[in-house]
mmCIF file of C-alpha atoms in Angstrom:
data_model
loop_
_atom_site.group_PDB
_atom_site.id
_atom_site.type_symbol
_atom_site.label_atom_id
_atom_site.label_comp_id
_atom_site.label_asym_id
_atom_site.label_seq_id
_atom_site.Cartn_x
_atom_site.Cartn_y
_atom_site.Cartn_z
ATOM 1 C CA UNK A 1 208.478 201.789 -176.182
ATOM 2 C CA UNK A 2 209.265 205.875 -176.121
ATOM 3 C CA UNK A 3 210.104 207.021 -179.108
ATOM 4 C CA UNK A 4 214.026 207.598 -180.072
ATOM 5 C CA UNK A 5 215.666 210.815 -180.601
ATOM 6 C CA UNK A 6 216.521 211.661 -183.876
ATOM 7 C CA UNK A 7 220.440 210.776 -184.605
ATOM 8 C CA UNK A 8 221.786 211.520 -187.803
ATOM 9 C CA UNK A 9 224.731 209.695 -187.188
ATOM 10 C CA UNK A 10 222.624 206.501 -186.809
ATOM 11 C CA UNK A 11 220.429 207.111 -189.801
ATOM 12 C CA UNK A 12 223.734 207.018 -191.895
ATOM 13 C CA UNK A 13 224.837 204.174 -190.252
ATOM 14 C CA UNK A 14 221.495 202.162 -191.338
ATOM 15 C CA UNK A 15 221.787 203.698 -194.592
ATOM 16 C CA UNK A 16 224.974 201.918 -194.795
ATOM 17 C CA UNK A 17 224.230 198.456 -193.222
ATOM 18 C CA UNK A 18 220.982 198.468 -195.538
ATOM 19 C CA UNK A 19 223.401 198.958 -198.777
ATOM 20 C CA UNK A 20 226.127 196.538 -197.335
ATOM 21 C CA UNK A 21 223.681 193.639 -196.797
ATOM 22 C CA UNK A 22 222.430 194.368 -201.065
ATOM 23 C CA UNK A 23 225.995 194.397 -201.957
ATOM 24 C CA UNK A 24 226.348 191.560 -200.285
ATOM 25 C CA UNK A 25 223.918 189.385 -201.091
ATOM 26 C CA UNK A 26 224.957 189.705 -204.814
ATOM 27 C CA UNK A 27 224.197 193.163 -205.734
ATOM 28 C CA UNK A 28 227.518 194.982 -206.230
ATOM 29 C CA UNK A 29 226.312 198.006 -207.560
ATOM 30 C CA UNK A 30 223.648 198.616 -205.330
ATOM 31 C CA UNK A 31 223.253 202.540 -203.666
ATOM 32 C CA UNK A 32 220.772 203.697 -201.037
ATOM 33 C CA UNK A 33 219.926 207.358 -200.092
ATOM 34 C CA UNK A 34 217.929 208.751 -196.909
ATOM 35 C CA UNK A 35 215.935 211.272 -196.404
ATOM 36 C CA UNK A 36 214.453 213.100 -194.042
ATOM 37 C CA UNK A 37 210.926 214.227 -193.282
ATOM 38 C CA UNK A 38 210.186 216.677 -190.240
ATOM 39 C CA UNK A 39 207.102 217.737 -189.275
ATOM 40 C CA UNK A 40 205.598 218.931 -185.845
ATOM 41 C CA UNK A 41 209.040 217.395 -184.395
ATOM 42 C CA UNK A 42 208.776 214.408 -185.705
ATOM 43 C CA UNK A 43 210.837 212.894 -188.373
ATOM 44 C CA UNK A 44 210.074 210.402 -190.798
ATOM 45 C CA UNK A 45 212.801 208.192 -192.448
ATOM 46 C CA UNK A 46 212.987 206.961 -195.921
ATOM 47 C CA UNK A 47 215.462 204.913 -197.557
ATOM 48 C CA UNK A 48 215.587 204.476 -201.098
ATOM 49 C CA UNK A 49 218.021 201.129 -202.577
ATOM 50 C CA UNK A 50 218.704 201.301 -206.305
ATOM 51 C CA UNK A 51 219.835 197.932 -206.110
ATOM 52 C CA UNK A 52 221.163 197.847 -209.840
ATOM 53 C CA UNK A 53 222.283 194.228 -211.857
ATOM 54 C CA UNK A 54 222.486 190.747 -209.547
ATOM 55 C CA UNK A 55 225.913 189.393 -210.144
ATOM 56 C CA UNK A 56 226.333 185.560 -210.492
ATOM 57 C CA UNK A 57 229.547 183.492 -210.014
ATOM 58 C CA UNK A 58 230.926 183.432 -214.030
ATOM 59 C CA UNK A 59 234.243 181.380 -212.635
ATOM 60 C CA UNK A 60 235.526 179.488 -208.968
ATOM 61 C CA UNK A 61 239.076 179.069 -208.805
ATOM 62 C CA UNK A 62 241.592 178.485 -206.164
ATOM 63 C CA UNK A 63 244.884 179.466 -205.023
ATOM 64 C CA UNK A 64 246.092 177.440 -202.242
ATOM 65 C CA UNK A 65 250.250 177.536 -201.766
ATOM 66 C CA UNK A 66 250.393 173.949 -199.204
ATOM 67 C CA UNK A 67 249.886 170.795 -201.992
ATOM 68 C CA UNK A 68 248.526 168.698 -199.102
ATOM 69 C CA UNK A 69 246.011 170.997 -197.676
ATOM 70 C CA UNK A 70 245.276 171.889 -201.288
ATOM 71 C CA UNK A 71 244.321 168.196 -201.865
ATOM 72 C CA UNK A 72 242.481 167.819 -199.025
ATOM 73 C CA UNK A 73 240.220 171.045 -200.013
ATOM 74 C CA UNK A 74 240.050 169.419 -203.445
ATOM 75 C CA UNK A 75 238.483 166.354 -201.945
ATOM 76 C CA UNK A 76 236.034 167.690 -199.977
ATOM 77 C CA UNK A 77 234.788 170.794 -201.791
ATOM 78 C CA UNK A 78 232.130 168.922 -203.957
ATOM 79 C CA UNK A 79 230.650 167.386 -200.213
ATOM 80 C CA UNK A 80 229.812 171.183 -198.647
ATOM 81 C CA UNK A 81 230.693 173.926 -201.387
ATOM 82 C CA UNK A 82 227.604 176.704 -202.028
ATOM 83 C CA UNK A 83 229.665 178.302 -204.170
ATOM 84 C CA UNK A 84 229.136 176.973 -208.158
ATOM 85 C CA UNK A 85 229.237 178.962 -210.949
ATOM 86 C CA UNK A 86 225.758 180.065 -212.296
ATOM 87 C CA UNK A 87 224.693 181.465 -208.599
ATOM 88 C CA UNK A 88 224.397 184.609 -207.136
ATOM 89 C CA UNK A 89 227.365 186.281 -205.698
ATOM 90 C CA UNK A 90 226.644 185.600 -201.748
ATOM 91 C CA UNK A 91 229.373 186.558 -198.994
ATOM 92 C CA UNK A 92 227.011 184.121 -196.671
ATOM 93 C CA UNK A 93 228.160 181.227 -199.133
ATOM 94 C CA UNK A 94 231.659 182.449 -198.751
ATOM 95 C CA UNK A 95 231.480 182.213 -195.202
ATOM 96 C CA UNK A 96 229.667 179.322 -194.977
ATOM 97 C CA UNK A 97 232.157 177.589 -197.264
ATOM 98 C CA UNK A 98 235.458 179.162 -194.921
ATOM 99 C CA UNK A 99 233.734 177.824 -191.960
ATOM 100 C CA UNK A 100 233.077 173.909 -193.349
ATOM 101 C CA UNK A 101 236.697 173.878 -194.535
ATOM 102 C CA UNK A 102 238.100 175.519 -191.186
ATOM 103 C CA UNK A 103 235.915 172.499 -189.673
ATOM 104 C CA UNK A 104 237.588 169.697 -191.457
ATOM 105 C CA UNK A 105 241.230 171.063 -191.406
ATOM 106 C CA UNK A 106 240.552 171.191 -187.947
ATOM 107 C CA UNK A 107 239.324 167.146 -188.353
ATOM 108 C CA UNK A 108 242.683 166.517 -189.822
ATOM 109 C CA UNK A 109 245.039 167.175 -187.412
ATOM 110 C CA UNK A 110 245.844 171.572 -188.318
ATOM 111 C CA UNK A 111 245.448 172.677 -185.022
ATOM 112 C CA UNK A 112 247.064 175.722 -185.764
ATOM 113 C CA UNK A 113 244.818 176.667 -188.659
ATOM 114 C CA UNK A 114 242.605 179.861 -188.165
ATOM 115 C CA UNK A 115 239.950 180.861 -190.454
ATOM 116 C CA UNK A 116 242.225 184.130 -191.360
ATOM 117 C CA UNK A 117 244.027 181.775 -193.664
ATOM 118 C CA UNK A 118 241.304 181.707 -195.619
ATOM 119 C CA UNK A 119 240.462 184.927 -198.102
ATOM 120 C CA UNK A 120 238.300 185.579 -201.216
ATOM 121 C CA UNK A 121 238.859 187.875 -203.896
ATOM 122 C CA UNK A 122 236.739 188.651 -206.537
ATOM 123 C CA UNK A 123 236.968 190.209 -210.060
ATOM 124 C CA UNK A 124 233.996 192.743 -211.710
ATOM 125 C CA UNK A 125 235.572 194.036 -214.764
ATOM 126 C CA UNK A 126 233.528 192.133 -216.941
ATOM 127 C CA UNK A 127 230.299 195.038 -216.921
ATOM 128 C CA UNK A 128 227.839 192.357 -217.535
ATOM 129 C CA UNK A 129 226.640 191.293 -214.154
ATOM 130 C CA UNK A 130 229.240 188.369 -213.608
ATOM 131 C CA UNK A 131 232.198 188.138 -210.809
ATOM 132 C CA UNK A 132 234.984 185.518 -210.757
ATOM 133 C CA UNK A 133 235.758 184.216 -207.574
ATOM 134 C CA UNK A 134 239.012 183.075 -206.421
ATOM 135 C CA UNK A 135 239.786 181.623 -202.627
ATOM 136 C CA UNK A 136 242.973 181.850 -201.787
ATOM 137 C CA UNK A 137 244.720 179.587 -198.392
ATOM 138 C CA UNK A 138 247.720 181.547 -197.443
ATOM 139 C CA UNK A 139 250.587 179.922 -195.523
ATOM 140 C CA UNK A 140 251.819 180.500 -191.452
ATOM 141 C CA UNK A 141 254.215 183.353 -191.834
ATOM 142 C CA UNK A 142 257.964 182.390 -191.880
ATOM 143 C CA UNK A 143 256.619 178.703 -193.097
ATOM 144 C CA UNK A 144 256.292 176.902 -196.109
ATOM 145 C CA UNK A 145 252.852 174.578 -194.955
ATOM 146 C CA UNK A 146 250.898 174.144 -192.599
ATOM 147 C CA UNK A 147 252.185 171.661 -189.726
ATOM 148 C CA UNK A 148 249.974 168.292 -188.675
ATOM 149 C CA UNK A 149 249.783 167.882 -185.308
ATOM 150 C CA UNK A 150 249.519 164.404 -183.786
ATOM 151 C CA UNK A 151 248.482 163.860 -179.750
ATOM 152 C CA UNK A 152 251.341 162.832 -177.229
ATOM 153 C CA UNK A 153 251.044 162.358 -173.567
ATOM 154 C CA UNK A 154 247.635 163.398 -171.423
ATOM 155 C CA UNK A 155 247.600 164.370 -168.310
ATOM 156 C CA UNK A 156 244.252 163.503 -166.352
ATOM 157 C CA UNK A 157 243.519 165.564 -163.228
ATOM 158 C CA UNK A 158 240.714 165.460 -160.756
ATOM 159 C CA UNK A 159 239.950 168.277 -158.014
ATOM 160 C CA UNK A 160 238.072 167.792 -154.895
ATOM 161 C CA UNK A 161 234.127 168.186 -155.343
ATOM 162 C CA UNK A 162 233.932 171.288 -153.240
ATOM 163 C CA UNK A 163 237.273 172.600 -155.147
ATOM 164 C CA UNK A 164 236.442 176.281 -156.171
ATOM 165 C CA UNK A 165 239.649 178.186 -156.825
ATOM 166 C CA UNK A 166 241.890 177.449 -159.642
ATOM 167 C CA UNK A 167 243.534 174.583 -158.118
ATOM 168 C CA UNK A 168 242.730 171.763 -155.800
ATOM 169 C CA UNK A 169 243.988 171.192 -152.447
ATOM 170 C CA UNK A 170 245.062 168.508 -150.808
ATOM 171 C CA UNK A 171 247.150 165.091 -151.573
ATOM 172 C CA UNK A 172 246.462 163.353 -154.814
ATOM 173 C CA UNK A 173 246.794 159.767 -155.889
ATOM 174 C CA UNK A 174 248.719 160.471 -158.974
ATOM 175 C CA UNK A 175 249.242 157.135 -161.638
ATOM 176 C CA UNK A 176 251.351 156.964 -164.885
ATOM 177 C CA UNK A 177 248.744 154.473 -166.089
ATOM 178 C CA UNK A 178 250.612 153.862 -169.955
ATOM 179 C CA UNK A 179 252.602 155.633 -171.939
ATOM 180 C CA UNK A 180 249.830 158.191 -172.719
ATOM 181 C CA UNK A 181 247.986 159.063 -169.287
ATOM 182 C CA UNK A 182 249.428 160.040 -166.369
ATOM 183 C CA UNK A 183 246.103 160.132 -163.470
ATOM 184 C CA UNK A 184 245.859 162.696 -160.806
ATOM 185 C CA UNK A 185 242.741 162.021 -158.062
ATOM 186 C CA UNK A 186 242.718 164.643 -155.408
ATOM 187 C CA UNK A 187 239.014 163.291 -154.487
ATOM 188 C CA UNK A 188 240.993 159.681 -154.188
ATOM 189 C CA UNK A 189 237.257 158.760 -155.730
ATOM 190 C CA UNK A 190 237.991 157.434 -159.322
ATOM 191 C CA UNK A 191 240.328 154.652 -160.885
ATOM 192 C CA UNK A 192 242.194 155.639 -163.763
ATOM 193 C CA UNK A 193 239.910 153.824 -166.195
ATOM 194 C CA UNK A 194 236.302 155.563 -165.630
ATOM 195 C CA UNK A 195 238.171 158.340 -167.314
ATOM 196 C CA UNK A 196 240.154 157.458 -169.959
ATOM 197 C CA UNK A 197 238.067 155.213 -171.318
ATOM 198 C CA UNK A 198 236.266 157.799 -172.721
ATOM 199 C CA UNK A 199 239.155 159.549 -174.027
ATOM 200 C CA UNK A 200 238.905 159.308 -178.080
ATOM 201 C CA UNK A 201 242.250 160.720 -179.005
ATOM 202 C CA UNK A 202 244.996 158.263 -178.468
ATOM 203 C CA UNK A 203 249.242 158.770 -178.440
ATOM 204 C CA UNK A 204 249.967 159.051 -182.157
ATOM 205 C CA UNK A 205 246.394 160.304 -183.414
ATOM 206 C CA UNK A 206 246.314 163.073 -185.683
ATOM 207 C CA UNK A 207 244.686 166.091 -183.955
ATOM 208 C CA UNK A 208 240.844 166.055 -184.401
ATOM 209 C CA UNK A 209 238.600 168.434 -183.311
ATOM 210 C CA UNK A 210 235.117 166.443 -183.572
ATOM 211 C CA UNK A 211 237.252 163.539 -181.183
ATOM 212 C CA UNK A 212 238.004 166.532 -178.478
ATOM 213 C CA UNK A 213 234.476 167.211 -178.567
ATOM 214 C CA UNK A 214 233.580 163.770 -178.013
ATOM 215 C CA UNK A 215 235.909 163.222 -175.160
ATOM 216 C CA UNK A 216 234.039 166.340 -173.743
ATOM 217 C CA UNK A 217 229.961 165.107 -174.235
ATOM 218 C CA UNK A 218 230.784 161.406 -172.992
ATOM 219 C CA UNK A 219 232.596 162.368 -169.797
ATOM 220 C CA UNK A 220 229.795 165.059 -169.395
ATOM 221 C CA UNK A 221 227.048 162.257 -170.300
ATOM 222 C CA UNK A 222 228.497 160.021 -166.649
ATOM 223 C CA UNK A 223 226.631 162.567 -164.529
ATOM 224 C CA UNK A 224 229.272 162.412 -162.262
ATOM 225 C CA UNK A 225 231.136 165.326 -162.934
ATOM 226 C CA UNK A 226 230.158 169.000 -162.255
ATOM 227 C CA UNK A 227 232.076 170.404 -164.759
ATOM 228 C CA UNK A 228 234.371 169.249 -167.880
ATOM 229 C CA UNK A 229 235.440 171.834 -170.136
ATOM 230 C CA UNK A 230 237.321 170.658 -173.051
ATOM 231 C CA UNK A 231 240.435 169.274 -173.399
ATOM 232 C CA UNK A 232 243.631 172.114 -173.657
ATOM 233 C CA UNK A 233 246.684 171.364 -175.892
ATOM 234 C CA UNK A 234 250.450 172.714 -175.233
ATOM 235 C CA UNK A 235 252.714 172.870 -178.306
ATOM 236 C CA UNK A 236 255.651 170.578 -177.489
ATOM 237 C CA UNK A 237 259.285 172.679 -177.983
ATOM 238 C CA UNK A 238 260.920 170.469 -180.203
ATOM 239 C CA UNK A 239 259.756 170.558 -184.041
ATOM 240 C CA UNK A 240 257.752 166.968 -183.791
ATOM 241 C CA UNK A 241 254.768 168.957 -184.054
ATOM 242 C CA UNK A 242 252.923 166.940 -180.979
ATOM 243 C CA UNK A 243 250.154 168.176 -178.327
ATOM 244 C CA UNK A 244 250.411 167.205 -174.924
ATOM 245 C CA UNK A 245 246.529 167.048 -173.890
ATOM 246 C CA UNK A 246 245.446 167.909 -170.253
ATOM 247 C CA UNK A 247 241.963 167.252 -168.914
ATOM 248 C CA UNK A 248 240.452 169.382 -165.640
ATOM 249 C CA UNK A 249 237.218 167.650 -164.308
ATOM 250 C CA UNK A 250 235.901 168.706 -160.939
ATOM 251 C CA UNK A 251 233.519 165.437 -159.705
ATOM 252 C CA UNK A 252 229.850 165.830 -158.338
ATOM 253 C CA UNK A 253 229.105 165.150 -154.614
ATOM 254 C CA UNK A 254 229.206 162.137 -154.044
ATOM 255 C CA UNK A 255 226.120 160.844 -152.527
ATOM 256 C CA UNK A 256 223.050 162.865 -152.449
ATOM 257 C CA UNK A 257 219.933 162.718 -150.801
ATOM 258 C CA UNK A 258 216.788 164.407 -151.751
ATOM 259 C CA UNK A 259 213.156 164.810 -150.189
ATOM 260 C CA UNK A 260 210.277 166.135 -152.225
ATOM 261 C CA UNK A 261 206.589 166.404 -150.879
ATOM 262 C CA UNK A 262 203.366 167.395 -152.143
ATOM 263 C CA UNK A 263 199.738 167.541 -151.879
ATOM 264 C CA UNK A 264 197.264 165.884 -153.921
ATOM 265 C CA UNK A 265 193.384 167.026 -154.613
ATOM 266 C CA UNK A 266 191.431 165.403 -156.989
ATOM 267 C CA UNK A 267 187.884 164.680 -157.376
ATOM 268 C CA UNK A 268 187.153 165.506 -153.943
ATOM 269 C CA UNK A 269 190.226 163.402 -152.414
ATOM 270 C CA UNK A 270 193.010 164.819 -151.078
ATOM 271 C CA UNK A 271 196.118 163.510 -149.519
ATOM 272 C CA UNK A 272 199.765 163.867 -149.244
ATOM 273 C CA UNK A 273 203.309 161.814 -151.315
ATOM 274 C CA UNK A 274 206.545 162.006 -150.034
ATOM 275 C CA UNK A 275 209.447 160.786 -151.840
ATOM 276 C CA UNK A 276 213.223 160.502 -151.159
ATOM 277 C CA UNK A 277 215.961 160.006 -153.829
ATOM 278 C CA UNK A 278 219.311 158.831 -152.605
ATOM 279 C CA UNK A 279 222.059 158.763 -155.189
ATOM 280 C CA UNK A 280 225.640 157.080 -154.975
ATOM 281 C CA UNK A 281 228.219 157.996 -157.709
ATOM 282 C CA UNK A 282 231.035 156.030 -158.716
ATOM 283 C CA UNK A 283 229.766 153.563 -156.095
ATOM 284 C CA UNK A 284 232.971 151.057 -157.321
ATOM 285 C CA UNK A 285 235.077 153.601 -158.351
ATOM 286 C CA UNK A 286 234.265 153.673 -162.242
ATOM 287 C CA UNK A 287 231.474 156.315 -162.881
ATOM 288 C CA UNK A 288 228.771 153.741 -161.934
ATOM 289 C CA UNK A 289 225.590 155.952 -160.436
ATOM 290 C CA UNK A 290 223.421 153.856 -158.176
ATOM 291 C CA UNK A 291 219.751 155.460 -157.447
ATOM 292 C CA UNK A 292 216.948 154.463 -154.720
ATOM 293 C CA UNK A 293 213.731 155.985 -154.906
ATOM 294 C CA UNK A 294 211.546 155.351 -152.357
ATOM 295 C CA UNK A 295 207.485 156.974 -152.257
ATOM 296 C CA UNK A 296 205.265 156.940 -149.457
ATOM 297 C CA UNK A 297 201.750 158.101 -150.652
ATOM 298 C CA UNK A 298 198.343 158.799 -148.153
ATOM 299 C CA UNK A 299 194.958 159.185 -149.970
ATOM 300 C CA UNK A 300 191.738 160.483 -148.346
ATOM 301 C CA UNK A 301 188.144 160.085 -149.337
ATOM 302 C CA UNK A 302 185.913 162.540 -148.119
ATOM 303 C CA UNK A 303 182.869 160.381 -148.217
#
């Protein structure tokens, strides 16, 4: 690589990233210098980190305003927590911790929770090396707690395999199949139950985020779909705090047939294989994906 051109701008800036990452990995005191060394244009860079006293956690304490979500951390702190008194001062930990909570709000139904909720503050005065920590969950603005959600109606719809703007064209065999699922087919392919029998979250669930992701893998796993993002949720008007759910899946071709060929040499043989794949999906109309293979092989012996 050529070599870069001397910024001092950018040697500050690593001056600074080098003392943020010792601050925070426990080292609040910590102070790095630069200098530089020129000679026959070129410069050499030194940094120097007095990294001073490693803090450790003296205390962990919380302040979270919503009883039920304050439970609920209670609960499941001791199952994912890094953060124990006796060890270092880490902003990874505190991260680490935000993001495993955020995870299983998120498992119980707070679709509306965002890791900003979620702040740390932390108290030095002690000059002997030790830092209590205290998390605190804040509230939604305007709101006492934070609102469950629960799942209401989904709406399935499926576009046209060669669909490629943002909506399919066409006529569509549209179903209210129960009181959850309402079915939309513009590829008139699929009955209603291929799909939504992989649908985890059911009318009256509370909202969970590893279930959306399920519904997402398993419809992905049929291999008859070319694409399935994941689900989207609208907000319902009234204060019942429900999602109604709606599902986009654009199918695969249908049938498929493929030819491969190549040409063999070994040992002083040669010849030639051919094969051809043909592939049905959703041959009866439920996901099913029917394969033939067939192989035609010629070997010749030079002898």
């Amino acid at each position: 690589e050529p070599p870069s051109i001397l910024d001092s701008s950018l040697v500050d800036n690593s001056r600074l990233q080098i003392q943020k990452f010792l601050q925070n990995k426990g080292y609040l005191k910590a102070r790095v210098t630069d200098s530089i060394i020129i000679k026959k244009k070129k410069a050499q860079l030194i940094f120097t980190a007095a990294e001073g006293p490693m803090f450790r956690i003296r205390k962990f304490s919380d302040s979270i305003l919503d009883k039920k979500v304050e439970k609920l951390y209670r609960v499941n702190r001791p199952l994912f927590s890094h953060i124990q008194p006796g060890s270092r001062y880490d902003t990874d930990s505190l991260a680490y911790d935000r993001d495993e909570f955020y995870q299983i709000m998120k498992q119980n139904g707070y679709y509306d929770f965002y890791r900003q909720y979620i702040n740390y503050n932390y108290d030095t005065t002690f000059n002997n090396s030790i830092v209590d920590v205290k998390m605190i969950i804040s509230n939604p603005e305007g709101r006492s707690s934070h609102p469950v959600y629960t799942i209401n109606n989904t709406l399935i719809t499926i576009a046209n395999s060669s669909t490629t703007g943002l909506r399919p064209l066409g006529e569509a065999d549209t179903l209210q199949v129960d009181s959850q699922f309402r079915f939309v087919d513009y590829s008139h392919y699929f009955k209603p139950k291929a799909v939504t029998y992989y649908i985890f979250q059911k009318k009256g669930d509370v909202y969970d985020i590893n279930k959306q992701s399920l519904t997402t893998s398993r419809l992905s796993e049929l291999n008859v779909f070319r694409n399935v993002p994941n689900p989207t949720y609208e907000k319902l008007s009234d204060s019942t705090h429900r999602l109604n759910t709606q599902i986009d899946i654009i199918p695969l071709k249908r049938m498929s047939d493929r030819v491969e060929g190549e040409f063999i040499f070994n040992g002083g043989r040669y010849g030639y294989n051919l094969g051809n794949t043909f592939t049905n999906r959703n041959l009866f109309k439920r996901a099913e994906v029917l394969q033939v293979k067939l192989n035609w092989s010629v070997l010749f012996d030079n002898a």
